Amino acid sequence: MNVRNRWFLILAATMSATLVFAAACSSGTSSSDKTATAGAGSGAKSPAAGATTAATSASGAHADAAPADQQKITIQLGEPQFYDPHRSNFEQDIGVERMLFRGLYNLTDDGKGGVKVENGIADGEPKVEAVTGAGKLAAPNEAGETVYTIKLKSGLKWSDGQPITAKDFVYGIQRECDPVVASPYQYILGAGIGEVKGCDEAFANKDAAAQAALTAAIGAKATDDLTLQVTTNKPVATFNTIFALWPTFPSRQDLIEKFKDAWTDPANIVVNGPFTLKEVVAKDHATLAPNPNWFGQKPALQQITVKFIDDLPAAFKAFQTGELQETEIQATDSTVAKADSGLKASVLIVPSARITTIEVQMKDPILGANGGTPEKIKAAFNLRLAMSRALDRKALVDAVFDGVHAPATYWLVKGLKAFQGNEKFDSTIGFDKAAAQKAEADAGYPNGAGLPTFTWIARDTQQKRDEADFVKKAFKDTLGINIDPQFVDSKTRSADFNNETFQLFPGGWQLDYPDAENPLVGLFNTGGGNNHYNCTNPDVDAAFKEAGTAASDDARTKAYQKMETAIVTNLCGVIPMYQDAKPYLLSPKIGGVLANGTIDAGQPGNYCMECWYVKKS
């Protein structure tokens, strides 16, 4: 949560109930920092294939599992840009990293359509104490520095046999706060969310000579091999949730200092999750195998091959020929598959806590005009407004996605407590040709006169090509605006976004955890780590500050609604298009899959890849 100065909120951090289908599978003691999921779309469809509620033994063995030599699967995913959890902000990276690493806590299904936080490396709940004026620890108070003391499970090892220690978590936190690493998720530990003492100061530092002292001042230390202390500026209501996310994963200082950026190469990487990285073939695949030192549920799978496929029709064919056992598919192909008697049992549509938008580079002198004159800023806004009002979202969803997604003029997804929905924004930014043309004329570009052709960076899939064709025609026919779609692979697309080398970029946000702070803080406040469209707006920043000082969860929710309203009505970096549902094909031979569209995993399930297995023929 973004509220840190009222301790009672730690016990009362609640969210609305949601519609996402879930079935509990992971082992481990449940944490008291529970987070209900954000519902996604119009309700989930129970999986017809793969998903299972079959009981497992403590070792993870399944009564219906095939022999070990048959426990091999091949799945589809885009190619990661990084295998380093402290540098990643795209789903294809995180999806693989969650197989390789784990943190103090872990997000999983609660069995009731929500998400819970379980103990991971942590051996129970943190002990929470406040720092008194004398520098001593006492019972928690409403404000001021707070110390979280976490005991680690004993006897745990990295994949190379070295013990997992509290120092590894300290180093992981220090890397996340390191300006050289330049994590786009650093803000998750900074002001407004994780509140780790000294993290923002270290991350903002430009003086190399001062870095060592700033790093030492970060509020993370190991008091012994199995005891981690994290000092925060304020109490953190979602502490366990934050420390279930990849920016807080541990790191091996010895290996990173030895191998530098090559520490994630298969020959060098050491992991603490259920799988190890055995091979990476650029532009083709990665191969994973079980980590013999993994402490949790033992994977039945003996090999996971992750094929880097952006072309979803090609992936569809690969599934039909048996090359793939799981793949994301185009929405239109889900309609085809459901009509095929041999495939319909494999279709799995997972409602997603994801919003898809046209992301707009606000530094562009025409589209955003950041730092320009008031007249140029106003003209840029009217141009974005014209684009938004020229877009018939329902026609887009129906024509390109067979109605699988839900048209959206909002940013906060359905299911979040702060959800405001289309009713709030349709009349302001929704489809209206006449209003679109007036806004364009008000911008000074009637029928596109004087405008250049804008680039449109998208993944090279047929569905994204069809989406680009729809938008291109809508902009041309209504506004006389030309766009130049450029289709690239997933890795290049990620780099283009992070390097801010785009004008128009169909992107969006999949919740990392279901709280309104997650799709807002760090994404739209000025200088936020994932604010690569460079939204900067005084109303957005004021609402962000209001949320941080709210005295109740309801007040915080209202502040986040103000923040969303300022973003959407100003089209500050984003033009919303639709809320997603994710269609997959999943082989009936695969068991243990937990369908949960709230958790950002890159697969049709939660992070528990160790739960997956191949069934007997």
Coordinates of C-alpha atoms in Angstrom, one line a residue:
M1 CA 0.0 0.0 0.0
N2 CA 0.9 3.6 -0.4
V3 CA -0.2 4.5 3.1
R4 CA 2.5 4.1 5.7
N5 CA 1.8 6.5 8.5
R6 CA -1.2 4.7 10.1
W7 CA -0.2 1.4 11.6
F8 CA -3.7 0.1 11.9
L9 CA -3.8 -0.1 8.1
I10 CA -1.3 -3.0 8.3
L11 CA -4.0 -5.0 9.8
A12 CA -6.7 -3.7 7.6
A13 CA -5.2 -3.6 4.1
T14 CA -8.1 -5.1 2.1
M15 CA -9.2 -5.3 -1.5
S16 CA -12.4 -6.1 -3.3
A17 CA -13.3 -9.7 -4.1
T18 CA -12.8 -10.8 -7.6
L19 CA -13.6 -13.2 -10.3
V20 CA -10.4 -14.9 -11.2
F21 CA -10.5 -18.7 -11.1
A22 CA -7.9 -20.3 -8.8
A23 CA -7.1 -23.6 -7.2
A24 CA -4.5 -23.8 -4.5
C25 CA -1.4 -26.0 -5.1
S26 CA 1.7 -24.6 -3.5
S27 CA 2.9 -25.8 -0.2
G28 CA 4.1 -23.6 2.6
T29 CA 2.7 -21.6 5.5
S30 CA 0.4 -18.8 4.6
S31 CA 1.4 -15.3 5.6
S32 CA -0.9 -12.8 7.2
D33 CA -0.2 -10.2 4.6
K34 CA -3.1 -11.3 2.3
T35 CA -3.9 -9.6 -0.9
A36 CA -7.1 -10.3 -2.7
T37 CA -6.8 -10.5 -6.5
A38 CA -8.1 -7.9 -8.9
G39 CA -10.7 -9.5 -11.1
A40 CA -10.2 -9.3 -14.7
G41 CA -12.7 -9.1 -17.5
S42 CA -16.1 -10.6 -17.4
G43 CA -15.3 -13.7 -15.4
A44 CA -13.0 -16.7 -15.8
K45 CA -13.7 -19.8 -17.7
S46 CA -12.7 -22.9 -15.8
P47 CA -9.9 -24.7 -17.5
A48 CA -10.9 -27.6 -19.7
A49 CA -7.3 -29.0 -19.9
G50 CA -4.3 -29.3 -17.8
A51 CA -5.6 -27.6 -14.7
T52 CA -5.9 -30.0 -11.8
T53 CA -6.8 -30.3 -8.2
A54 CA -5.3 -33.7 -7.7
A55 CA -3.6 -34.2 -4.4
T56 CA 0.2 -34.2 -4.3
S57 CA 2.5 -35.7 -1.7
A58 CA 4.9 -33.6 0.2
S59 CA 7.6 -34.4 -2.4
G60 CA 5.4 -33.0 -5.1
A61 CA 4.7 -36.5 -6.6
H62 CA 1.4 -37.0 -8.4
A63 CA -0.4 -40.3 -8.6
D64 CA -1.2 -39.8 -12.3
A65 CA 2.3 -38.6 -13.3
A66 CA 4.2 -40.2 -16.1
P67 CA 7.7 -41.6 -15.4
A68 CA 10.6 -39.2 -14.9
D69 CA 12.0 -39.8 -18.4
Q70 CA 8.7 -38.4 -19.9
Q71 CA 8.7 -35.3 -17.7
K72 CA 9.7 -32.9 -20.4
I73 CA 7.6 -30.1 -21.9
T74 CA 8.1 -27.3 -24.4
I75 CA 6.3 -24.0 -23.9
Q76 CA 6.1 -20.7 -25.8
L77 CA 7.2 -17.3 -24.5
G78 CA 8.7 -14.2 -26.0
E79 CA 12.5 -13.9 -25.7
P80 CA 13.6 -12.2 -22.4
Q81 CA 15.8 -9.1 -22.5
F82 CA 17.3 -10.1 -19.2
Y83 CA 17.6 -13.1 -16.8
D84 CA 18.5 -10.7 -14.0
P85 CA 15.5 -10.0 -11.7
H86 CA 17.0 -6.6 -10.7
R87 CA 16.9 -5.3 -14.3
S88 CA 13.6 -6.7 -15.6
N89 CA 10.2 -5.1 -16.2
F90 CA 8.6 -7.3 -19.0
E91 CA 6.5 -10.4 -18.6
Q92 CA 8.7 -12.7 -20.7
D93 CA 11.7 -11.9 -18.4
I94 CA 9.7 -12.2 -15.2
G95 CA 8.1 -15.5 -16.3
V96 CA 11.5 -17.2 -16.6
E97 CA 13.0 -15.5 -13.6
R98 CA 10.2 -16.8 -11.4
M99 CA 11.3 -20.3 -12.3
L100 CA 14.9 -19.5 -11.4
F101 CA 14.6 -17.4 -8.3
R102 CA 12.4 -16.9 -5.2
G103 CA 12.3 -14.4 -2.4
L104 CA 11.4 -14.2 1.2
Y105 CA 7.7 -14.6 0.4
N106 CA 5.7 -15.9 -2.6
L107 CA 2.4 -15.0 -4.2
T108 CA 0.1 -17.9 -5.0
D109 CA -3.6 -18.7 -5.2
D110 CA -5.8 -18.6 -2.1
G111 CA -8.2 -21.2 -3.4
K112 CA -11.1 -18.7 -3.3
G113 CA -10.5 -16.6 -6.4
G114 CA -7.8 -14.5 -4.9
V115 CA -4.1 -14.3 -4.1
K116 CA -2.3 -15.0 -0.9
V117 CA 1.2 -14.4 0.3
E118 CA 3.1 -17.5 1.6
N119 CA 6.4 -17.9 3.3
G120 CA 9.2 -18.6 0.8
I121 CA 12.8 -18.3 2.1
A122 CA 11.4 -16.6 5.2
D123 CA 10.7 -18.8 8.2
G124 CA 7.5 -17.1 9.2
E125 CA 6.2 -13.5 9.7
P126 CA 8.6 -10.6 10.2
K127 CA 8.9 -9.2 13.7
V128 CA 7.9 -5.5 13.4
E129 CA 9.2 -2.8 15.7
A130 CA 9.5 0.9 15.7
V131 CA 12.7 2.9 16.1
T132 CA 12.3 5.2 19.1
G133 CA 14.0 8.5 19.5
A134 CA 16.7 6.9 21.5
G135 CA 17.4 4.5 18.6
K136 CA 15.9 1.6 20.4
L137 CA 13.2 -0.7 19.2
A138 CA 9.7 -0.7 20.7
A139 CA 6.2 -1.6 19.8
P140 CA 5.0 -0.3 16.4
N141 CA 3.7 3.2 16.3
E142 CA 1.8 5.2 13.6
A143 CA 4.8 6.9 12.0
G144 CA 8.5 6.9 11.8
E145 CA 11.2 4.4 11.0
T146 CA 10.2 0.8 11.4
V147 CA 12.4 -2.3 11.5
Y148 CA 11.3 -5.6 10.0
T149 CA 13.3 -8.6 11.3
I150 CA 12.9 -11.7 9.2
K151 CA 14.3 -15.1 10.1
L152 CA 15.4 -17.3 7.1
K153 CA 14.8 -21.0 6.9
S154 CA 17.9 -22.9 7.9
G155 CA 19.8 -25.3 5.7
L156 CA 18.7 -23.7 2.4
K157 CA 21.3 -23.7 -0.5
W158 CA 21.9 -22.1 -3.8
S159 CA 22.1 -24.4 -6.8
D160 CA 25.9 -24.6 -6.4
G161 CA 25.6 -25.8 -2.9
Q162 CA 26.5 -22.6 -1.1
P163 CA 24.2 -21.6 1.8
I164 CA 21.5 -19.0 1.3
T165 CA 22.2 -16.2 3.8
A166 CA 20.7 -12.9 4.9
K167 CA 23.7 -11.2 3.2
D168 CA 22.4 -12.4 -0.2
F169 CA 19.1 -10.6 0.5
V170 CA 21.0 -7.5 1.6
Y171 CA 23.0 -7.5 -1.6
G172 CA 19.8 -8.0 -3.6
I173 CA 18.3 -4.9 -2.0
Q174 CA 21.5 -2.9 -2.6
R175 CA 21.5 -3.9 -6.3
E176 CA 17.9 -2.7 -6.6
C177 CA 18.9 0.6 -5.2
D178 CA 22.0 0.9 -7.3
P179 CA 21.9 3.6 -10.0
V180 CA 24.4 1.6 -12.1
V181 CA 22.1 -1.4 -12.2
A182 CA 19.3 1.1 -13.0
S183 CA 16.4 -1.1 -12.2
P184 CA 13.1 0.2 -13.7
Y185 CA 11.4 -1.3 -10.6
Q186 CA 13.6 0.5 -8.0
Y187 CA 10.6 2.6 -6.9
I188 CA 9.0 -0.6 -5.5
L189 CA 11.4 -0.2 -2.6
G190 CA 11.3 3.6 -2.6
A191 CA 9.0 6.3 -1.2
G192 CA 5.3 5.5 -1.6
I193 CA 5.6 1.7 -1.6
G194 CA 8.5 -0.2 0.0
E195 CA 9.9 2.8 1.8
V196 CA 13.3 1.1 2.4
K197 CA 15.5 3.7 4.2
G198 CA 18.2 5.2 2.0
C199 CA 17.1 3.4 -1.2
D200 CA 15.9 6.5 -3.0
E201 CA 19.0 8.5 -2.0
A202 CA 21.4 5.8 -3.3
F203 CA 19.5 5.4 -6.5
A204 CA 19.4 9.1 -7.2
N205 CA 23.1 9.5 -6.6
K206 CA 25.3 10.8 -9.5
D207 CA 28.6 10.9 -7.6
A208 CA 30.5 7.6 -7.9
A209 CA 32.7 8.6 -5.0
A210 CA 29.7 8.9 -2.7
Q211 CA 28.1 5.6 -3.7
A212 CA 29.8 3.3 -1.2
A213 CA 28.6 5.4 1.8
L214 CA 25.1 5.7 0.4
T215 CA 24.9 1.9 -0.2
A216 CA 26.0 1.3 3.4
A217 CA 23.3 3.5 4.6
I218 CA 20.5 1.6 2.9
G219 CA 18.2 0.0 5.5
A220 CA 19.1 -3.6 5.0
K221 CA 21.5 -5.6 7.1
A222 CA 22.3 -9.1 8.2
T223 CA 22.6 -9.5 11.9
D224 CA 23.6 -13.1 11.4
D225 CA 23.5 -15.6 8.6
L226 CA 19.8 -16.3 9.0
T227 CA 18.5 -12.9 10.2
L228 CA 17.7 -10.0 7.9
Q229 CA 16.7 -6.6 9.2
V230 CA 15.0 -4.1 6.8
T231 CA 14.5 -0.6 8.1
T232 CA 11.7 1.4 6.4
N233 CA 10.9 5.1 6.7
K234 CA 7.3 4.3 7.7
P235 CA 5.3 1.1 8.4
V236 CA 4.6 -0.7 5.2
A237 CA 1.2 -2.4 5.0
T238 CA 2.1 -4.7 2.1
F239 CA 5.6 -5.5 3.3
N240 CA 5.3 -9.3 2.7
T241 CA 3.8 -8.7 -0.8
I242 CA 6.6 -6.4 -1.8
F243 CA 9.1 -8.9 -0.6
A244 CA 7.5 -11.6 -2.8
L245 CA 8.3 -9.7 -5.9
W246 CA 11.4 -10.1 -8.1
P247 CA 13.0 -6.7 -7.3
T248 CA 13.6 -8.1 -3.8
F249 CA 15.1 -11.4 -4.8
P250 CA 18.6 -12.3 -3.3
S251 CA 21.8 -12.0 -5.3
R252 CA 25.2 -13.6 -5.1
Q253 CA 27.7 -10.8 -4.7
D254 CA 30.7 -13.1 -5.4
L255 CA 29.5 -14.2 -8.8
I256 CA 28.2 -10.9 -9.9
E257 CA 31.5 -9.2 -9.1
K258 CA 33.3 -12.0 -10.8
F259 CA 31.3 -12.3 -14.0
K260 CA 29.7 -8.8 -14.3
D261 CA 26.8 -8.7 -16.8
A262 CA 27.7 -12.3 -17.8
W263 CA 26.6 -13.7 -14.4
T264 CA 23.3 -14.8 -15.9
D265 CA 25.0 -16.8 -18.7
P266 CA 24.1 -20.5 -18.2
A267 CA 27.7 -21.4 -17.5
N268 CA 27.8 -18.8 -14.6
I269 CA 24.3 -18.4 -13.2
V270 CA 23.5 -19.7 -9.7
V271 CA 19.9 -19.8 -8.6
N272 CA 17.7 -20.5 -5.6
G273 CA 14.4 -21.3 -7.3
P274 CA 13.0 -24.7 -8.5
F275 CA 14.8 -24.7 -11.8
T276 CA 18.2 -23.9 -13.2
L277 CA 19.1 -22.3 -16.5
K278 CA 21.0 -24.9 -18.6
E279 CA 21.1 -23.4 -22.0
V280 CA 20.1 -20.2 -23.9
V281 CA 20.2 -20.1 -27.7
A282 CA 19.5 -16.5 -28.7
K283 CA 16.3 -16.0 -30.8
D284 CA 15.4 -19.7 -30.3
H285 CA 15.0 -21.2 -26.9
A286 CA 16.1 -21.6 -23.3
T287 CA 16.3 -24.9 -21.4
L288 CA 15.7 -25.3 -17.7
A289 CA 16.2 -28.3 -15.4
P290 CA 15.4 -29.0 -11.8
N291 CA 17.5 -27.3 -9.1
P292 CA 18.8 -30.2 -6.9
N293 CA 19.0 -27.8 -4.0
W294 CA 15.5 -26.4 -4.3
F295 CA 13.9 -26.6 -0.8
G296 CA 10.2 -26.5 -1.8
Q297 CA 7.9 -28.9 -3.7
K298 CA 10.2 -31.0 -5.9
P299 CA 9.4 -30.5 -9.6
A300 CA 8.2 -33.5 -11.5
L301 CA 9.3 -31.8 -14.7
Q302 CA 12.9 -32.8 -15.6
Q303 CA 13.2 -30.4 -18.5
I304 CA 11.4 -27.2 -19.6
T305 CA 12.2 -25.9 -23.0
V306 CA 11.1 -22.3 -23.5
K307 CA 10.7 -21.6 -27.2
F308 CA 11.0 -17.9 -28.1
I309 CA 8.1 -17.5 -30.4
D310 CA 6.4 -14.1 -31.1
D311 CA 4.4 -15.4 -34.1
L312 CA 1.4 -16.8 -32.4
P313 CA -0.1 -18.4 -35.5
A314 CA 3.2 -20.3 -35.9
A315 CA 2.9 -21.3 -32.2
F316 CA -0.6 -22.5 -32.8
K317 CA 0.6 -24.8 -35.6
A318 CA 3.5 -26.0 -33.4
F319 CA 1.0 -27.0 -30.7
Q320 CA -1.1 -28.9 -33.3
T321 CA 2.0 -30.8 -34.4
G322 CA 3.0 -31.6 -30.8
E323 CA 6.1 -29.4 -30.7
L324 CA 4.6 -27.3 -28.0
Q325 CA 2.5 -28.4 -25.0
E326 CA 1.5 -24.9 -24.0
T327 CA 1.3 -21.6 -25.9
E328 CA -0.5 -18.3 -25.9
I329 CA -2.6 -18.0 -29.0
Q330 CA -4.4 -15.2 -30.9
A331 CA -7.9 -14.4 -29.7
T332 CA -9.2 -15.3 -33.2
D333 CA -7.5 -18.7 -33.0
S334 CA -9.2 -19.5 -29.7
T335 CA -12.5 -19.3 -31.7
V336 CA -11.1 -21.7 -34.3
A337 CA -9.7 -24.0 -31.6
K338 CA -13.0 -24.2 -29.7
A339 CA -14.7 -25.3 -32.9
D340 CA -12.2 -28.1 -33.4
S341 CA -13.2 -31.3 -31.7
G342 CA -9.5 -32.2 -31.4
L343 CA -8.5 -28.9 -29.8
K344 CA -11.4 -27.6 -27.8
A345 CA -10.4 -29.5 -24.7
S346 CA -7.1 -27.6 -24.8
V347 CA -8.5 -24.1 -24.9
L348 CA -7.9 -22.1 -21.8
I349 CA -9.0 -18.5 -21.6
V350 CA -7.7 -16.7 -18.5
P351 CA -9.2 -13.3 -17.7
S352 CA -6.3 -11.0 -17.1
A353 CA -5.7 -8.1 -14.7
R354 CA -4.0 -6.3 -17.6
I355 CA -4.9 -3.1 -19.5
T356 CA -3.7 -2.6 -23.0
T357 CA -3.1 1.0 -24.2
I358 CA -1.4 3.1 -26.8
E359 CA 1.6 4.4 -24.9
V360 CA 2.7 7.9 -26.1
Q361 CA 6.1 9.3 -25.8
M362 CA 5.5 12.6 -24.0
K363 CA 9.0 13.9 -24.8
D364 CA 8.0 13.9 -28.5
P365 CA 7.7 17.6 -29.5
I366 CA 4.3 17.0 -31.2
L367 CA 2.7 14.2 -29.2
G368 CA 3.7 15.4 -25.8
A369 CA 5.7 18.6 -25.9
N370 CA 7.1 18.1 -22.4
G371 CA 8.9 21.3 -21.5
G372 CA 7.4 23.2 -24.4
T373 CA 5.3 26.3 -24.3
P374 CA 1.8 26.2 -22.9
E375 CA 0.4 26.5 -26.4
K376 CA 2.5 23.5 -27.6
I377 CA 1.5 21.4 -24.6
K378 CA -2.2 22.2 -25.2
A379 CA -1.9 21.3 -28.9
A380 CA -0.2 18.0 -28.1
F381 CA -3.0 17.2 -25.6
N382 CA -5.6 17.9 -28.3
L383 CA -3.8 15.7 -30.7
R384 CA -3.8 12.8 -28.3
L385 CA -7.4 13.4 -27.5
A386 CA -8.2 13.3 -31.3
M387 CA -6.5 9.9 -31.5
S388 CA -8.4 8.6 -28.5
R389 CA -11.8 9.8 -29.8
A390 CA -11.1 8.4 -33.3
L391 CA -10.7 4.9 -31.9
D392 CA -13.8 2.7 -31.8
R393 CA -12.7 0.3 -29.1
K394 CA -15.6 -2.1 -29.4
A395 CA -15.1 -2.4 -33.1
L396 CA -11.4 -3.0 -32.5
V397 CA -12.0 -5.8 -30.0
D398 CA -14.7 -7.4 -32.1
A399 CA -12.8 -7.2 -35.4
V400 CA -9.3 -8.1 -34.2
F401 CA -9.9 -10.2 -31.1
D402 CA -13.3 -11.9 -31.7
G403 CA -14.7 -10.0 -28.7
V404 CA -12.4 -11.8 -26.2
H405 CA -11.1 -8.6 -24.7
A406 CA -13.3 -5.8 -23.1
P407 CA -13.2 -2.3 -24.5
A408 CA -11.8 0.2 -22.0
T409 CA -11.3 3.9 -21.5
Y410 CA -10.0 3.4 -18.0
W411 CA -6.6 2.5 -16.6
L412 CA -7.3 0.8 -13.2
V413 CA -8.6 -2.7 -14.1
K414 CA -12.0 -4.1 -13.2
G415 CA -11.8 -5.8 -9.8
L416 CA -9.6 -3.3 -8.0
K417 CA -11.3 -1.4 -5.2
A418 CA -10.4 1.8 -7.0
F419 CA -12.0 0.7 -10.3
Q420 CA -14.0 3.6 -12.0
G421 CA -14.6 2.0 -15.4
N422 CA -15.9 3.2 -18.8
E423 CA -18.8 5.2 -17.3
K424 CA -16.3 7.6 -15.8
F425 CA -14.3 8.2 -18.9
D426 CA -16.2 7.4 -22.1
S427 CA -17.8 10.8 -22.5
T428 CA -14.4 12.5 -22.2
I429 CA -12.0 10.3 -24.3
G430 CA -14.3 7.7 -25.9
F431 CA -15.2 7.1 -29.5
D432 CA -16.7 10.2 -31.2
K433 CA -15.7 11.1 -34.7
A434 CA -16.9 14.6 -34.6
A435 CA -15.2 15.3 -31.3
A436 CA -12.0 13.7 -32.6
Q437 CA -12.0 16.0 -35.7
K438 CA -12.7 19.1 -33.5
A439 CA -9.8 18.2 -31.1
E440 CA -7.5 17.8 -34.1
A441 CA -8.5 21.1 -35.5
D442 CA -8.1 22.7 -32.1
A443 CA -4.5 21.3 -32.0
G444 CA -3.8 23.1 -35.3
Y445 CA -3.7 20.1 -37.6
P446 CA -7.1 20.0 -39.4
N447 CA -7.3 16.6 -41.3
G448 CA -3.7 15.9 -40.3
A449 CA -2.3 18.9 -42.1
G450 CA 1.3 19.5 -41.1
L451 CA 1.7 16.3 -39.2
P452 CA 4.5 13.8 -39.8
T453 CA 4.1 10.1 -40.0
F454 CA 4.3 8.6 -36.5
T455 CA 6.1 5.3 -35.7
W456 CA 4.2 2.5 -34.1
I457 CA 6.4 -0.2 -32.4
A458 CA 4.7 -3.6 -31.8
R459 CA 5.5 -7.2 -31.4
D460 CA 5.7 -9.1 -34.7
T461 CA 2.5 -11.2 -34.4
Q462 CA -0.4 -11.4 -36.8
Q463 CA -2.7 -10.2 -34.1
K464 CA -0.6 -7.1 -33.5
R465 CA -0.4 -6.5 -37.2
D466 CA -4.2 -6.7 -37.4
E467 CA -4.4 -4.3 -34.5
A468 CA -2.0 -1.9 -36.1
D469 CA -4.0 -2.1 -39.4
F470 CA -7.2 -1.2 -37.5
V471 CA -5.7 1.7 -35.7
K472 CA -3.9 2.9 -38.9
K473 CA -7.2 3.0 -40.8
A474 CA -9.1 4.6 -38.0
F475 CA -6.5 7.4 -37.7
K476 CA -6.2 7.9 -41.4
D477 CA -10.0 7.8 -42.2
T478 CA -11.1 10.1 -39.3
L479 CA -8.0 12.3 -38.8
G480 CA -5.8 12.1 -41.9
I481 CA -3.0 10.9 -39.6
N482 CA -0.5 8.4 -40.8
I483 CA 1.3 5.8 -38.7
D484 CA 4.2 3.6 -39.7
P485 CA 3.9 0.2 -37.9
Q486 CA 7.3 -1.3 -37.2
F487 CA 7.1 -4.9 -36.0
V488 CA 9.9 -6.3 -33.9
D489 CA 10.7 -9.3 -31.6
S490 CA 9.9 -9.2 -27.9
K491 CA 13.5 -8.5 -26.9
T492 CA 13.8 -5.5 -29.2
R493 CA 10.4 -4.2 -28.2
S494 CA 11.3 -4.3 -24.6
A495 CA 14.6 -2.4 -25.3
D496 CA 12.8 0.2 -27.4
F497 CA 10.4 0.9 -24.5
N498 CA 13.1 1.0 -21.8
N499 CA 15.3 3.2 -24.0
E500 CA 12.3 5.5 -24.8
T501 CA 13.0 5.3 -28.5
F502 CA 9.3 5.2 -29.5
Q503 CA 6.5 7.5 -30.4
L504 CA 3.4 5.2 -30.3
F505 CA 3.7 1.9 -28.5
P506 CA 0.9 -0.6 -27.9
G507 CA 1.7 -1.7 -24.4
G508 CA -0.1 -1.5 -21.0
W509 CA 0.2 -3.0 -17.6
Q510 CA -0.3 -6.4 -16.0
L511 CA -0.8 -6.2 -12.3
D512 CA 2.2 -7.5 -10.2
Y513 CA 0.0 -7.5 -7.2
P514 CA -3.7 -6.4 -6.9
D515 CA -3.5 -3.0 -5.2
A516 CA -4.1 0.3 -7.0
E517 CA -0.7 1.5 -6.1
N518 CA 0.9 -1.1 -8.4
P519 CA -0.4 0.3 -11.8
L520 CA 0.1 3.9 -10.7
V521 CA 3.1 4.5 -8.4
G522 CA 6.3 4.5 -10.4
L523 CA 4.4 4.5 -13.7
F524 CA 3.0 8.1 -13.8
N525 CA 4.4 10.2 -11.0
T526 CA 7.2 12.4 -12.3
G527 CA 10.5 10.5 -12.5
G528 CA 8.9 7.1 -11.8
G529 CA 11.1 4.1 -12.7
N530 CA 8.6 2.6 -15.2
N531 CA 7.4 6.0 -16.5
H532 CA 9.2 5.6 -19.8
Y533 CA 6.5 7.6 -21.6
N534 CA 7.5 10.5 -19.4
C535 CA 4.1 11.5 -18.1
T536 CA 4.6 14.6 -15.9
N537 CA 1.4 16.3 -14.6
P538 CA 0.9 18.4 -11.4
D539 CA -2.5 16.9 -10.8
V540 CA -1.1 13.3 -11.0
D541 CA 1.8 14.2 -8.7
A542 CA -0.6 15.9 -6.2
A543 CA -2.8 12.9 -6.1
F544 CA 0.2 10.6 -5.6
K545 CA 1.3 12.7 -2.6
E546 CA -2.3 12.7 -1.3
A547 CA -2.4 8.9 -1.4
G548 CA 0.9 8.7 0.5
T549 CA -0.5 10.8 3.4
A550 CA -4.1 9.4 3.5
A551 CA -5.4 8.5 6.9
S552 CA -7.6 5.6 5.8
D553 CA -7.8 3.0 3.1
D554 CA -10.9 4.7 1.7
A555 CA -9.1 8.1 1.5
R556 CA -6.2 6.4 -0.2
T557 CA -8.5 4.8 -2.8
K558 CA -10.1 8.2 -3.5
A559 CA -6.6 9.7 -4.0
Y560 CA -5.7 6.9 -6.5
Q561 CA -9.0 7.5 -8.3
K562 CA -8.0 11.2 -8.6
M563 CA -4.6 10.1 -9.9
E564 CA -6.2 7.8 -12.6
T565 CA -8.6 10.6 -13.5
A566 CA -5.8 13.0 -14.1
I567 CA -3.9 10.4 -16.2
V568 CA -6.8 9.3 -18.3
T569 CA -8.5 12.7 -18.9
N570 CA -5.1 14.2 -19.8
L571 CA -4.1 11.1 -21.7
C572 CA -0.8 11.4 -19.9
G573 CA 1.4 8.9 -21.7
V574 CA -1.4 6.4 -22.3
I575 CA -4.5 6.0 -24.5
P576 CA -6.5 3.1 -23.0
M577 CA -7.9 0.5 -25.5
Y578 CA -9.0 -2.7 -23.8
Q579 CA -8.8 -4.9 -20.7
D580 CA -7.3 -8.3 -21.8
A581 CA -8.2 -11.9 -21.5
K582 CA -5.4 -14.3 -22.3
P583 CA -6.2 -17.3 -24.6
Y584 CA -3.9 -20.3 -24.4
L585 CA -3.7 -23.8 -25.6
L586 CA -2.7 -26.3 -22.9
S587 CA -2.2 -29.9 -23.5
P588 CA -4.5 -32.2 -21.6
K589 CA -1.3 -34.2 -20.8
I590 CA -0.1 -31.4 -18.5
G591 CA -1.3 -31.3 -14.9
G592 CA -0.9 -28.9 -12.0
V593 CA -1.6 -25.7 -13.9
L594 CA -3.3 -23.0 -11.7
A595 CA -5.2 -20.6 -13.8
N596 CA -4.8 -17.1 -12.4
G597 CA -4.7 -14.1 -14.6
T598 CA -3.8 -11.7 -11.8
I599 CA -0.3 -12.9 -11.1
D600 CA 2.2 -11.8 -13.8
A601 CA 3.8 -15.1 -14.8
G602 CA 3.9 -15.3 -18.6
Q603 CA 2.1 -18.6 -18.5
P604 CA -1.6 -19.6 -18.0
G605 CA -1.1 -20.0 -14.3
N606 CA 0.6 -18.6 -11.3
Y607 CA 4.3 -18.8 -10.4
C608 CA 4.2 -22.5 -9.4
M609 CA 5.9 -24.1 -12.3
E610 CA 7.1 -26.7 -9.9
C611 CA 3.5 -27.8 -9.7
W612 CA 3.3 -28.7 -13.4
Y613 CA 3.8 -32.3 -14.5
V614 CA 3.2 -34.6 -17.5
K615 CA 0.4 -37.1 -16.9
K616 CA 0.5 -40.8 -17.8
S617 CA -0.7 -41.5 -21.3

